[in-house]
mmCIF file of C-alpha atoms in Angstrom:
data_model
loop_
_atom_site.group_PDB
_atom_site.id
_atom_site.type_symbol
_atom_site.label_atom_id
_atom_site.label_comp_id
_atom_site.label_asym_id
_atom_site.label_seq_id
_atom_site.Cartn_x
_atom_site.Cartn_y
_atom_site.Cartn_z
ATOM 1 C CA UNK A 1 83.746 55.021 16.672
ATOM 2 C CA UNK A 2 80.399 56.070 17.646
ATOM 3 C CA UNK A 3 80.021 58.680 14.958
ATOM 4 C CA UNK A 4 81.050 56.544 12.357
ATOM 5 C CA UNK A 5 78.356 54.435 12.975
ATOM 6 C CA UNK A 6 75.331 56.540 13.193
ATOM 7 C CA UNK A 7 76.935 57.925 9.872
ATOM 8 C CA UNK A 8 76.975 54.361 8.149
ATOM 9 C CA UNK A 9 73.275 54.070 9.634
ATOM 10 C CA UNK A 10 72.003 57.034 8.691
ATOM 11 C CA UNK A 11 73.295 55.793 4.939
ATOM 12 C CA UNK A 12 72.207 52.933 4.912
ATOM 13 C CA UNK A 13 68.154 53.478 6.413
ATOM 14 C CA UNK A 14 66.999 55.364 3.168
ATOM 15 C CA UNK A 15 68.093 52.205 1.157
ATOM 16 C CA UNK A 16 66.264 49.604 3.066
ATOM 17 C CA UNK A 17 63.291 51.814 2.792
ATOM 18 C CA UNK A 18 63.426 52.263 -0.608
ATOM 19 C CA UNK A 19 63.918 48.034 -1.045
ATOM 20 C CA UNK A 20 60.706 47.527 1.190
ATOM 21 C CA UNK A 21 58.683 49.906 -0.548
ATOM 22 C CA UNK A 22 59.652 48.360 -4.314
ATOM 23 C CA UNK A 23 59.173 44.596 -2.971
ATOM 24 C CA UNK A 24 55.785 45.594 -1.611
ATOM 25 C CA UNK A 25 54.945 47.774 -4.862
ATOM 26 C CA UNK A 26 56.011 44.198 -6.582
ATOM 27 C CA UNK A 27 53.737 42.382 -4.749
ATOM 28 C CA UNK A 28 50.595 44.409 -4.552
ATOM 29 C CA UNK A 29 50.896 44.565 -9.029
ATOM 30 C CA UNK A 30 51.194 40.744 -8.906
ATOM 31 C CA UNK A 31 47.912 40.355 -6.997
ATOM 32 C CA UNK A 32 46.255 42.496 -8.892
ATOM 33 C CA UNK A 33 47.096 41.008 -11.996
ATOM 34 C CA UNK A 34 46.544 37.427 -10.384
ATOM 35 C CA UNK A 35 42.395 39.475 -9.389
ATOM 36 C CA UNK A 36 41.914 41.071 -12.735
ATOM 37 C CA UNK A 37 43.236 37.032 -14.515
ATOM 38 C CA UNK A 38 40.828 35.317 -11.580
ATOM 39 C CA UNK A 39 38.266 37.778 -12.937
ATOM 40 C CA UNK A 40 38.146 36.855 -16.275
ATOM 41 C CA UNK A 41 37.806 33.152 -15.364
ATOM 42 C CA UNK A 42 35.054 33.417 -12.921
ATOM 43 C CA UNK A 43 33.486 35.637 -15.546
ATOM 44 C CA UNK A 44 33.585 32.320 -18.090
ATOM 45 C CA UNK A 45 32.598 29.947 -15.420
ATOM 46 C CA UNK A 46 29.284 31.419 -14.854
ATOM 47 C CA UNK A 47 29.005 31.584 -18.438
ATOM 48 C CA UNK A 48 26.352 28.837 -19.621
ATOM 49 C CA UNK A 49 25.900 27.358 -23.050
ATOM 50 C CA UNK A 50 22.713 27.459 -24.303
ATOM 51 C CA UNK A 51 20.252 24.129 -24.969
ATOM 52 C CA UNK A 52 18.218 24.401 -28.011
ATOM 53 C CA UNK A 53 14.976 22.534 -26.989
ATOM 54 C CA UNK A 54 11.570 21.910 -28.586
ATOM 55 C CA UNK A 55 8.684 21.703 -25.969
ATOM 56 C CA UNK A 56 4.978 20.269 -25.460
ATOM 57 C CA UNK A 57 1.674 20.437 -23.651
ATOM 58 C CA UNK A 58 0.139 17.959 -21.651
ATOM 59 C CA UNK A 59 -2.726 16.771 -22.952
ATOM 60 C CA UNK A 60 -6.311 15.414 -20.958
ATOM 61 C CA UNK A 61 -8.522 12.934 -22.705
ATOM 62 C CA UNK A 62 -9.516 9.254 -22.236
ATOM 63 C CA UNK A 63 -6.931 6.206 -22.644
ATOM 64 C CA UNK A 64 -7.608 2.947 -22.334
ATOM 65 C CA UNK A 65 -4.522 0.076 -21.543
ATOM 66 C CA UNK A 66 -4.487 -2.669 -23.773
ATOM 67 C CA UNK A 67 -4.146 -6.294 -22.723
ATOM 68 C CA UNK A 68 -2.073 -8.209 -25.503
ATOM 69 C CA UNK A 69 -2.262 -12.272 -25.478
ATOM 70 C CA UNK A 70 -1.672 -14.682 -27.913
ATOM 71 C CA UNK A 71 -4.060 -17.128 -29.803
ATOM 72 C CA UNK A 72 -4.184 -20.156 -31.533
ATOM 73 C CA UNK A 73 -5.684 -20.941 -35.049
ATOM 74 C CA UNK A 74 -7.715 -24.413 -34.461
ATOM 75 C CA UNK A 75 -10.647 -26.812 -35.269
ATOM 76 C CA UNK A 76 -12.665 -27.610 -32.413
ATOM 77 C CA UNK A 77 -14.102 -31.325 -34.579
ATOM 78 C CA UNK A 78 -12.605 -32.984 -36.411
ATOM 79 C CA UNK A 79 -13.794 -36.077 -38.401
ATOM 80 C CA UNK A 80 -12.015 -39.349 -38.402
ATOM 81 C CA UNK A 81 -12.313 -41.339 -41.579
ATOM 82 C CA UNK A 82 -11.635 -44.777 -40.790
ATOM 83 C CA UNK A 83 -11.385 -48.419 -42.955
ATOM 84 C CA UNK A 84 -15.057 -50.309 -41.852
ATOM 85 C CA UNK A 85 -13.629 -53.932 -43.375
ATOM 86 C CA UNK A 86 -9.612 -55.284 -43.717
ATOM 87 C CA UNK A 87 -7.980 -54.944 -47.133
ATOM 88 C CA UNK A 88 -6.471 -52.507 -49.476
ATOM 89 C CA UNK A 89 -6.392 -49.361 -50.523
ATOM 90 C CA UNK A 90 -7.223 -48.962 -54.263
ATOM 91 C CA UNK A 91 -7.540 -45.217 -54.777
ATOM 92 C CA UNK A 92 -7.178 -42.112 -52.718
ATOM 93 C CA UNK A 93 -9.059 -39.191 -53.803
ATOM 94 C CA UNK A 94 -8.070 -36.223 -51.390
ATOM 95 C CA UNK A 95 -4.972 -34.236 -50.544
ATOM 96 C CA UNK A 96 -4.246 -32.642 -47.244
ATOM 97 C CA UNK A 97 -5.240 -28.866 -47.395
ATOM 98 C CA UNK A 98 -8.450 -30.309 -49.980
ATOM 99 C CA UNK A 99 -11.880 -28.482 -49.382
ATOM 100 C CA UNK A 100 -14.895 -31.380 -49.132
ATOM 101 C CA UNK A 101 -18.476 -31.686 -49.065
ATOM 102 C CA UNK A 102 -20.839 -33.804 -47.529
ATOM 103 C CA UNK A 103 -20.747 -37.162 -49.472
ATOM 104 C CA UNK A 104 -17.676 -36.875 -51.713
ATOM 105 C CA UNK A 105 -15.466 -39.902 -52.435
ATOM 106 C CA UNK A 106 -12.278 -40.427 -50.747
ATOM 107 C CA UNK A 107 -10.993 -43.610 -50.631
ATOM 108 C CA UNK A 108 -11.554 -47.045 -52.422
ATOM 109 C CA UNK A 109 -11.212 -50.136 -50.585
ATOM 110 C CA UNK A 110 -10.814 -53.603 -51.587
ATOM 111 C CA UNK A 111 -11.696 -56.392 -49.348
ATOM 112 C CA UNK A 112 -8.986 -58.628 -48.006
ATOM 113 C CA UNK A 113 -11.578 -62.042 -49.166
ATOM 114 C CA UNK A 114 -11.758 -60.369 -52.523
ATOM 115 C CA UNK A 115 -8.631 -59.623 -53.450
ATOM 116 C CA UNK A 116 -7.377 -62.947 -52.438
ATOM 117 C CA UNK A 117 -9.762 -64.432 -54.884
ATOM 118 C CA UNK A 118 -8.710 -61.808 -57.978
ATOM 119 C CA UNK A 119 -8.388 -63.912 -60.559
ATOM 120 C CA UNK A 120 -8.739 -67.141 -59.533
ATOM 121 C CA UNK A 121 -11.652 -69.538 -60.665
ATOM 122 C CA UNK A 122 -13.740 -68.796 -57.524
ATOM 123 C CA UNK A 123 -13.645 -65.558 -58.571
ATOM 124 C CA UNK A 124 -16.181 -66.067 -61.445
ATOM 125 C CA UNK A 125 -18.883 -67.799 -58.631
ATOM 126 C CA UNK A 126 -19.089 -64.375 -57.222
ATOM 127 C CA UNK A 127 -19.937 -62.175 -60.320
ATOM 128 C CA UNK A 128 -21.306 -59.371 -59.152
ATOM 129 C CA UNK A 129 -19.372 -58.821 -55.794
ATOM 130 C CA UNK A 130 -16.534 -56.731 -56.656
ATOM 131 C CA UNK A 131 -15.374 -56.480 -52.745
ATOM 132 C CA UNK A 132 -14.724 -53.063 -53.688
ATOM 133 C CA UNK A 133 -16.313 -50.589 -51.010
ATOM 134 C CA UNK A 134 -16.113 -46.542 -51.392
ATOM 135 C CA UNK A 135 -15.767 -44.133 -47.942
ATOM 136 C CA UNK A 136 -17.575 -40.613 -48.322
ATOM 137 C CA UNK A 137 -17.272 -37.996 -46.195
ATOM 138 C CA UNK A 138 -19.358 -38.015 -43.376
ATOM 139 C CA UNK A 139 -19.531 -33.989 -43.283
ATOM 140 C CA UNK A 140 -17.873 -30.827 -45.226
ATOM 141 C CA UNK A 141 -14.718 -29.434 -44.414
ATOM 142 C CA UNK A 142 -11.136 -29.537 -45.133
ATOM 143 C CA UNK A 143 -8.503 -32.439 -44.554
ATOM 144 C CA UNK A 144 -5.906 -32.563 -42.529
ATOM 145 C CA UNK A 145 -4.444 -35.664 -43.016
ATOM 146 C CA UNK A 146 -3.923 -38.425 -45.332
ATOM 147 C CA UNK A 147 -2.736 -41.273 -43.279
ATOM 148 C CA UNK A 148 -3.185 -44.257 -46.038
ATOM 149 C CA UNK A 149 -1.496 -44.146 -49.444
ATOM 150 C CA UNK A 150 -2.308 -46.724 -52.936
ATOM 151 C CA UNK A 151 -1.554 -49.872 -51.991
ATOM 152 C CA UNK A 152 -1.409 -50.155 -48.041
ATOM 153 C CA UNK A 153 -3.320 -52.514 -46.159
ATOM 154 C CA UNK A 154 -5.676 -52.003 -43.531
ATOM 155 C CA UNK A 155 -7.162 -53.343 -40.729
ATOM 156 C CA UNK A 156 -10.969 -52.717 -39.518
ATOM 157 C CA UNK A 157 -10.821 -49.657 -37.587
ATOM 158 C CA UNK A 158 -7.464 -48.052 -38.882
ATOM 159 C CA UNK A 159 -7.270 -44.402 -39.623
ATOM 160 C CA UNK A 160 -7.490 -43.031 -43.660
ATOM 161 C CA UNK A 161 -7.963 -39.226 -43.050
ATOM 162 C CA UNK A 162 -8.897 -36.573 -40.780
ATOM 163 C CA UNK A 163 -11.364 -33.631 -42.202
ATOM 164 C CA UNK A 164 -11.779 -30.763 -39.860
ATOM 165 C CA UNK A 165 -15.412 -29.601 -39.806
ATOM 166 C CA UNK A 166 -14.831 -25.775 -41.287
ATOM 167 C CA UNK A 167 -18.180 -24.665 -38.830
ATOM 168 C CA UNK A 168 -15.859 -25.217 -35.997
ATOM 169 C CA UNK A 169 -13.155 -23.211 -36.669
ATOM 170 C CA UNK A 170 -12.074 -20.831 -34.076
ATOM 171 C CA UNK A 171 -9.101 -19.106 -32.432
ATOM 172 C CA UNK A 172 -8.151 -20.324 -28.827
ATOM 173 C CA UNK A 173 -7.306 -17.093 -26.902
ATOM 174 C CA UNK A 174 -4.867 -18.078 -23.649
ATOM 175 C CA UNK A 175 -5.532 -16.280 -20.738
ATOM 176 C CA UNK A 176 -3.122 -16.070 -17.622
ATOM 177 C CA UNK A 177 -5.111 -16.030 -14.395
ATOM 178 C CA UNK A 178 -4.085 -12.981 -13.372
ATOM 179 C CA UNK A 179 -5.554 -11.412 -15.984
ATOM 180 C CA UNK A 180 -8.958 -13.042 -16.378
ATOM 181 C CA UNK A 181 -10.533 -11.058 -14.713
ATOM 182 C CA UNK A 182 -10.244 -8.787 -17.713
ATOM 183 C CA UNK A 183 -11.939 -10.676 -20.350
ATOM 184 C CA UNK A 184 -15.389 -10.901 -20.706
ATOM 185 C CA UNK A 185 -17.988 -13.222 -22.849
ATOM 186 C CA UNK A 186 -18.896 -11.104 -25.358
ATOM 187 C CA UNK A 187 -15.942 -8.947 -25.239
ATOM 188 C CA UNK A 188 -14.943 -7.726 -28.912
ATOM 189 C CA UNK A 189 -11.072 -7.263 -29.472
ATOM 190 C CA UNK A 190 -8.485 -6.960 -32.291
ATOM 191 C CA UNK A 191 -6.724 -9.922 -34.369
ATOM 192 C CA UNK A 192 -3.496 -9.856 -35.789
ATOM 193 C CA UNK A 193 -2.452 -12.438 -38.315
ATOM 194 C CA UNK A 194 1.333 -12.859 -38.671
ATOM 195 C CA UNK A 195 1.137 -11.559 -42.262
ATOM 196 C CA UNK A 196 -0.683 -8.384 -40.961
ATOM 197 C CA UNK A 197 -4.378 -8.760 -41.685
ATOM 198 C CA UNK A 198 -6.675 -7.228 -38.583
ATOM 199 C CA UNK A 199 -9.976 -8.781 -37.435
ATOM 200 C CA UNK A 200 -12.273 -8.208 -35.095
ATOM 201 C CA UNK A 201 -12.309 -11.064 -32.515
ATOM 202 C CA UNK A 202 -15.205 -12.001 -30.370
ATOM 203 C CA UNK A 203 -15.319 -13.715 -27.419
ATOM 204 C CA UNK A 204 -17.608 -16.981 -27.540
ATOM 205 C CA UNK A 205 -17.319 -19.119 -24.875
ATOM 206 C CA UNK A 206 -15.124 -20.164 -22.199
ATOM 207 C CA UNK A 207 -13.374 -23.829 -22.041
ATOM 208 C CA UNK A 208 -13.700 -25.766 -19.001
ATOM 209 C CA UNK A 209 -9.872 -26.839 -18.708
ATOM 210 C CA UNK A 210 -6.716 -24.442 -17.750
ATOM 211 C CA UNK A 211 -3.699 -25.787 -19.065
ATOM 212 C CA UNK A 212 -1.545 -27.228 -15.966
ATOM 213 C CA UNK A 213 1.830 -25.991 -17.302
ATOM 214 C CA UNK A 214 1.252 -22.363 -18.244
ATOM 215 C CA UNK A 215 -1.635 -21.947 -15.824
ATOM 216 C CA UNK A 216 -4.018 -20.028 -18.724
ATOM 217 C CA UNK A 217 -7.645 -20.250 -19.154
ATOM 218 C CA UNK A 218 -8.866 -20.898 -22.699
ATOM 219 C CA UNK A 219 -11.009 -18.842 -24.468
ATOM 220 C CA UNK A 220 -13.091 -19.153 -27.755
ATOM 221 C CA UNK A 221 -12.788 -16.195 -30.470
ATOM 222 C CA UNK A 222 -14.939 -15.903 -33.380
ATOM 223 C CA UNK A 223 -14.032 -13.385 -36.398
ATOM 224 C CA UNK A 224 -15.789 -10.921 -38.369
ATOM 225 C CA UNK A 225 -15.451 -11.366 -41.503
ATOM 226 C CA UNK A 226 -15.697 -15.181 -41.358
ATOM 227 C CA UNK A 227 -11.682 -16.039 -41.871
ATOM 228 C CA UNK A 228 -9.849 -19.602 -42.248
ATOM 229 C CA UNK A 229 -6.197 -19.817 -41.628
ATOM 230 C CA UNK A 230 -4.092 -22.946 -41.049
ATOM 231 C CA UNK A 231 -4.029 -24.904 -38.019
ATOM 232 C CA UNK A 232 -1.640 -23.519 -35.181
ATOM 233 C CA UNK A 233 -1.030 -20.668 -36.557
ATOM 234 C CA UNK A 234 -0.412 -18.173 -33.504
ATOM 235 C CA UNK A 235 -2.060 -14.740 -33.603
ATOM 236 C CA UNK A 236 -2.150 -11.403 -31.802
ATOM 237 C CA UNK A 237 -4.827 -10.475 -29.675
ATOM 238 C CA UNK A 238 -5.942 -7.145 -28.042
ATOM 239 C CA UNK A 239 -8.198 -6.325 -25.510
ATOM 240 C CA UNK A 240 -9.150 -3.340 -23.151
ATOM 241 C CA UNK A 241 -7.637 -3.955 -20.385
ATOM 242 C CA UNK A 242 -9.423 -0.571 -18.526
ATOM 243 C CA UNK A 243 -9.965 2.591 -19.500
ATOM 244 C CA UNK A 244 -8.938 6.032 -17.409
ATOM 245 C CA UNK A 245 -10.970 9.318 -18.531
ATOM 246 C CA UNK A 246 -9.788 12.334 -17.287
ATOM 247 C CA UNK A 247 -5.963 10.870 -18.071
ATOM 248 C CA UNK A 248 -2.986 13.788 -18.208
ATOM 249 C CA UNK A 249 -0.956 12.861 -21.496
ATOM 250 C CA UNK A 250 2.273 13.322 -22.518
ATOM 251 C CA UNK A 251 4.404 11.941 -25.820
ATOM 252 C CA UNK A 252 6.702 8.977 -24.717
ATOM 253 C CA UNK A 253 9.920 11.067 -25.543
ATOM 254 C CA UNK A 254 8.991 13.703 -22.981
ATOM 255 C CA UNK A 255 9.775 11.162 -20.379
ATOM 256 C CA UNK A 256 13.094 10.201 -18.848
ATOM 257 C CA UNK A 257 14.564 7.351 -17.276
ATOM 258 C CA UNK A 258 17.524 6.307 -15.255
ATOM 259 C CA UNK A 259 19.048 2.958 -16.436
ATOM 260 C CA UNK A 260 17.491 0.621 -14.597
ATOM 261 C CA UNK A 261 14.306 2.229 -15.435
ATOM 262 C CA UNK A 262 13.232 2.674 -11.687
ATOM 263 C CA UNK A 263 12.591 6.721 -11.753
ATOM 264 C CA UNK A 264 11.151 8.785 -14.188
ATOM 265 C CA UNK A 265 11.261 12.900 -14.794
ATOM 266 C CA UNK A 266 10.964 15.119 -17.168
ATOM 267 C CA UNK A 267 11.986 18.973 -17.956
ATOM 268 C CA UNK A 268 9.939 21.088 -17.376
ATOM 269 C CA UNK A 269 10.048 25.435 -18.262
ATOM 270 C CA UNK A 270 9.548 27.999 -15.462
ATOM 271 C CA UNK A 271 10.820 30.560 -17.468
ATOM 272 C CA UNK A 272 11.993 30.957 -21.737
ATOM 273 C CA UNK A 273 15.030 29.843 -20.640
ATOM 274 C CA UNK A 274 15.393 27.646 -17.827
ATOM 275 C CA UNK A 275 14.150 23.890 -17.247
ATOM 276 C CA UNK A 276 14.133 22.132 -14.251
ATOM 277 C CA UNK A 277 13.794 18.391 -13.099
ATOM 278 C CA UNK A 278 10.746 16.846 -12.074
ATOM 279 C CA UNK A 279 10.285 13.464 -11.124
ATOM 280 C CA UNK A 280 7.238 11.799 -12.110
ATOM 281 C CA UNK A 281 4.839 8.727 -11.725
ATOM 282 C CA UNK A 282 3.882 7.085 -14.671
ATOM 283 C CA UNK A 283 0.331 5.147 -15.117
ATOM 284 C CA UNK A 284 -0.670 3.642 -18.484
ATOM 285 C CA UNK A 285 1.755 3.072 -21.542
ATOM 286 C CA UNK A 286 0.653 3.051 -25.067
ATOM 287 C CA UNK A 287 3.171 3.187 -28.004
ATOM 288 C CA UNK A 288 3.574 6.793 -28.286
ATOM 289 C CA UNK A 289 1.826 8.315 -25.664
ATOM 290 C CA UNK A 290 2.210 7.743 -21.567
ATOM 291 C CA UNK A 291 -0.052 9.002 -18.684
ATOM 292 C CA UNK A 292 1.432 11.171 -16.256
ATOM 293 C CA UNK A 293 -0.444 10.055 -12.446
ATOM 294 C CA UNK A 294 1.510 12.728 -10.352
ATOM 295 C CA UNK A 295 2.116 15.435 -9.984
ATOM 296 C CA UNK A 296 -0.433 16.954 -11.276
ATOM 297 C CA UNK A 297 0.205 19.089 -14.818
ATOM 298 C CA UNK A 298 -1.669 21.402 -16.554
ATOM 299 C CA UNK A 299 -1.991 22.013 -20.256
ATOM 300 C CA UNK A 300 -0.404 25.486 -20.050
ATOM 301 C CA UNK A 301 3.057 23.614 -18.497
ATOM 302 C CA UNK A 302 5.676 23.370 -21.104
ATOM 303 C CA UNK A 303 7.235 20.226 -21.054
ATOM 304 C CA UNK A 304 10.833 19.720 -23.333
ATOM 305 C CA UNK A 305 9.876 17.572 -25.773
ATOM 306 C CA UNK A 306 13.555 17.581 -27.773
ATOM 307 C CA UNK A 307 16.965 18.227 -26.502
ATOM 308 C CA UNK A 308 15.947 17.277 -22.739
ATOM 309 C CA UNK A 309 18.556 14.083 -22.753
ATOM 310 C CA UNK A 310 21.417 14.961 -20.509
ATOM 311 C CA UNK A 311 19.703 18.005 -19.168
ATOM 312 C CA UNK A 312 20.623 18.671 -15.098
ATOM 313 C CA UNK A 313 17.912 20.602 -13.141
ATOM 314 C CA UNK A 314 17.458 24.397 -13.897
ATOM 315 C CA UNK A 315 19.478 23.659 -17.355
ATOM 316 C CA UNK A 316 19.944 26.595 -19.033
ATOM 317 C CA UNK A 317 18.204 26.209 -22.498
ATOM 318 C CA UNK A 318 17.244 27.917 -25.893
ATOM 319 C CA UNK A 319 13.785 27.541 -27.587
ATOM 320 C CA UNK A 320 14.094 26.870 -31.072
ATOM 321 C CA UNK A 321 10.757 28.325 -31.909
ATOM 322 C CA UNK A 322 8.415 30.482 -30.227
ATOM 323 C CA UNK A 323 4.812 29.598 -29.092
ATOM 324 C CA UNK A 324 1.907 31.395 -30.842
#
């Protein structure tokens, strides 16, 4: 019994030796494969694509922040033209938006005594007394109003016209508060009408009211040239706010922003082709240009001008031409 059995063992050892060894010959190819695949994907991974980018130099010169306000087109006097007696109106001789001078005819008036009395027999007793009075303009300038038509009566006192005196036309400039400490008398500027046309603007004077509601201090701009627009029209006015020599520049699309517009960065090169994330503070905006307070850049930094949307610190990136 005992021989029999160490015979079976001694059969049956070489096989479970040769099993082990196959399974373990099995296992070591699978890893390998399962290294040499893991390879090839780490290989991809570190793999980056390319950025094309254009870039920029900051820039150092003076800049000056502008303080835009509105202004309103209007005539500081204005004439009234009023009925001296009660009767009717026999003739108007002005249109609103008419140019007069000093004397011109603009109304005829007939006395209410005389034209009772057209045409009756008391009528001939006072030959030579028409009852008939004509209102001049008092001063030049350019109506406004036409407030009595052919045929209306009137009573002593009652408006016919208004005529704005032309000498006193002016824009009124509104000034918050807050800000007047910016304007100056004497202060030149730049006017824009709604259709376009620039002036220069000057400040005049200063009005003695602020208006309780908007809480803005009014004041006076003259033009050069000498220009007349319609009443109320609104214009746009520009002043210098301050200026900043010695500024650090940058174009507006250099800089980034995070949606809420609280932080600001842009890209900049340490190498051909790597960019990395630096977060800025921003000082005075103009349309195409912003000034960069810290930190401080020099011109020889290149900053991505192009292709820097989307771009995470130390982005891998391509430039699409070379500097000189």
């Amino acid at each position: 019994m005992t021989t029999k059995y160490l015979i079976i063992n001694r059969m049956i050892r070489p096989s479970l030796q040769y099993i082990c060894c196959a399974a373990f010959a099995a296992v070591s190819l699978a890893s390998c494969s399962h290294k040499q695949s893991g390879g090839d994907d780490a290989g991809e991974t570190v793999m980056h694509a390319k950025v094309p980018v254009t870039i920029t130099h900051p820039s150092v010169g003076s800049l000056a922040e502008p303080l835009v306000l509105n202004a309103v087109a209007s005539y500081q006097r204005k004439n009234i033209i009023a009925a001296p007696v009660q009767g009717y109106v026999l003739s108007v001789a002005v249109n609103p938006g008419d140019v007069v001078s000093k004397g011109q005819s603009l109304f005829e008036l007939q006395t209410k005594e005389s034209h009772a009395l057209s045409g009756s027999r008391m009528s001939d007793s006072l030959a030579g007394y028409s009852g008939k009075l004509e209102i001049k303009a008092a001063a030049a300038g350019i109506v406004t109003s036409v407030l009595r038509q052919v045929g209306d009566y009137v009573q002593d006192g009652d408006q016919l016209c208004q005529i704005a005196d032309a000498g006193s036309f002016a824009f009124v400039l509104n000034v918050p508060l807050v800000d007047v400490k910016f304007v100056h008398i004497g202060e030149s500027g730049s006017l824009k009408l709604p259709e376009g046309t620039l002036l220069t603007a000057h400040i005049g004077k200063i009005l003695s009211a602020v208006d309780p509601a908007s809480q803005t201090q009014q004041y006076l701009l003259t033009m050069t040239p000498a220009h007349t627009v319609p009443e109320n029209v609104i214009a746009q006015v520009q002043l210098v706010k301050q200026i900043v020599p010695n500024a650090v520049i940058l174009p507006r699309s250099a800089v980034l922003a995070d949606e809420a517009m609280r932080s600001f960065w842009l890209m900049k090169l340490i190498n051909d082709s790597t960019a990395v994330k630096v977060p800025i503070e921003k000082g005075i905006e103009m349309d195409s240009v912003i000034e960069i307070r810290s930190p401080k850049l020099s011109p020889d930094d290149r900053i991505v001008l192009t292709g820097n949307y989307g771009l995470d610190d130390t982005a891998t990136v391509h430039l699409n031409s070379r500097e000189p």
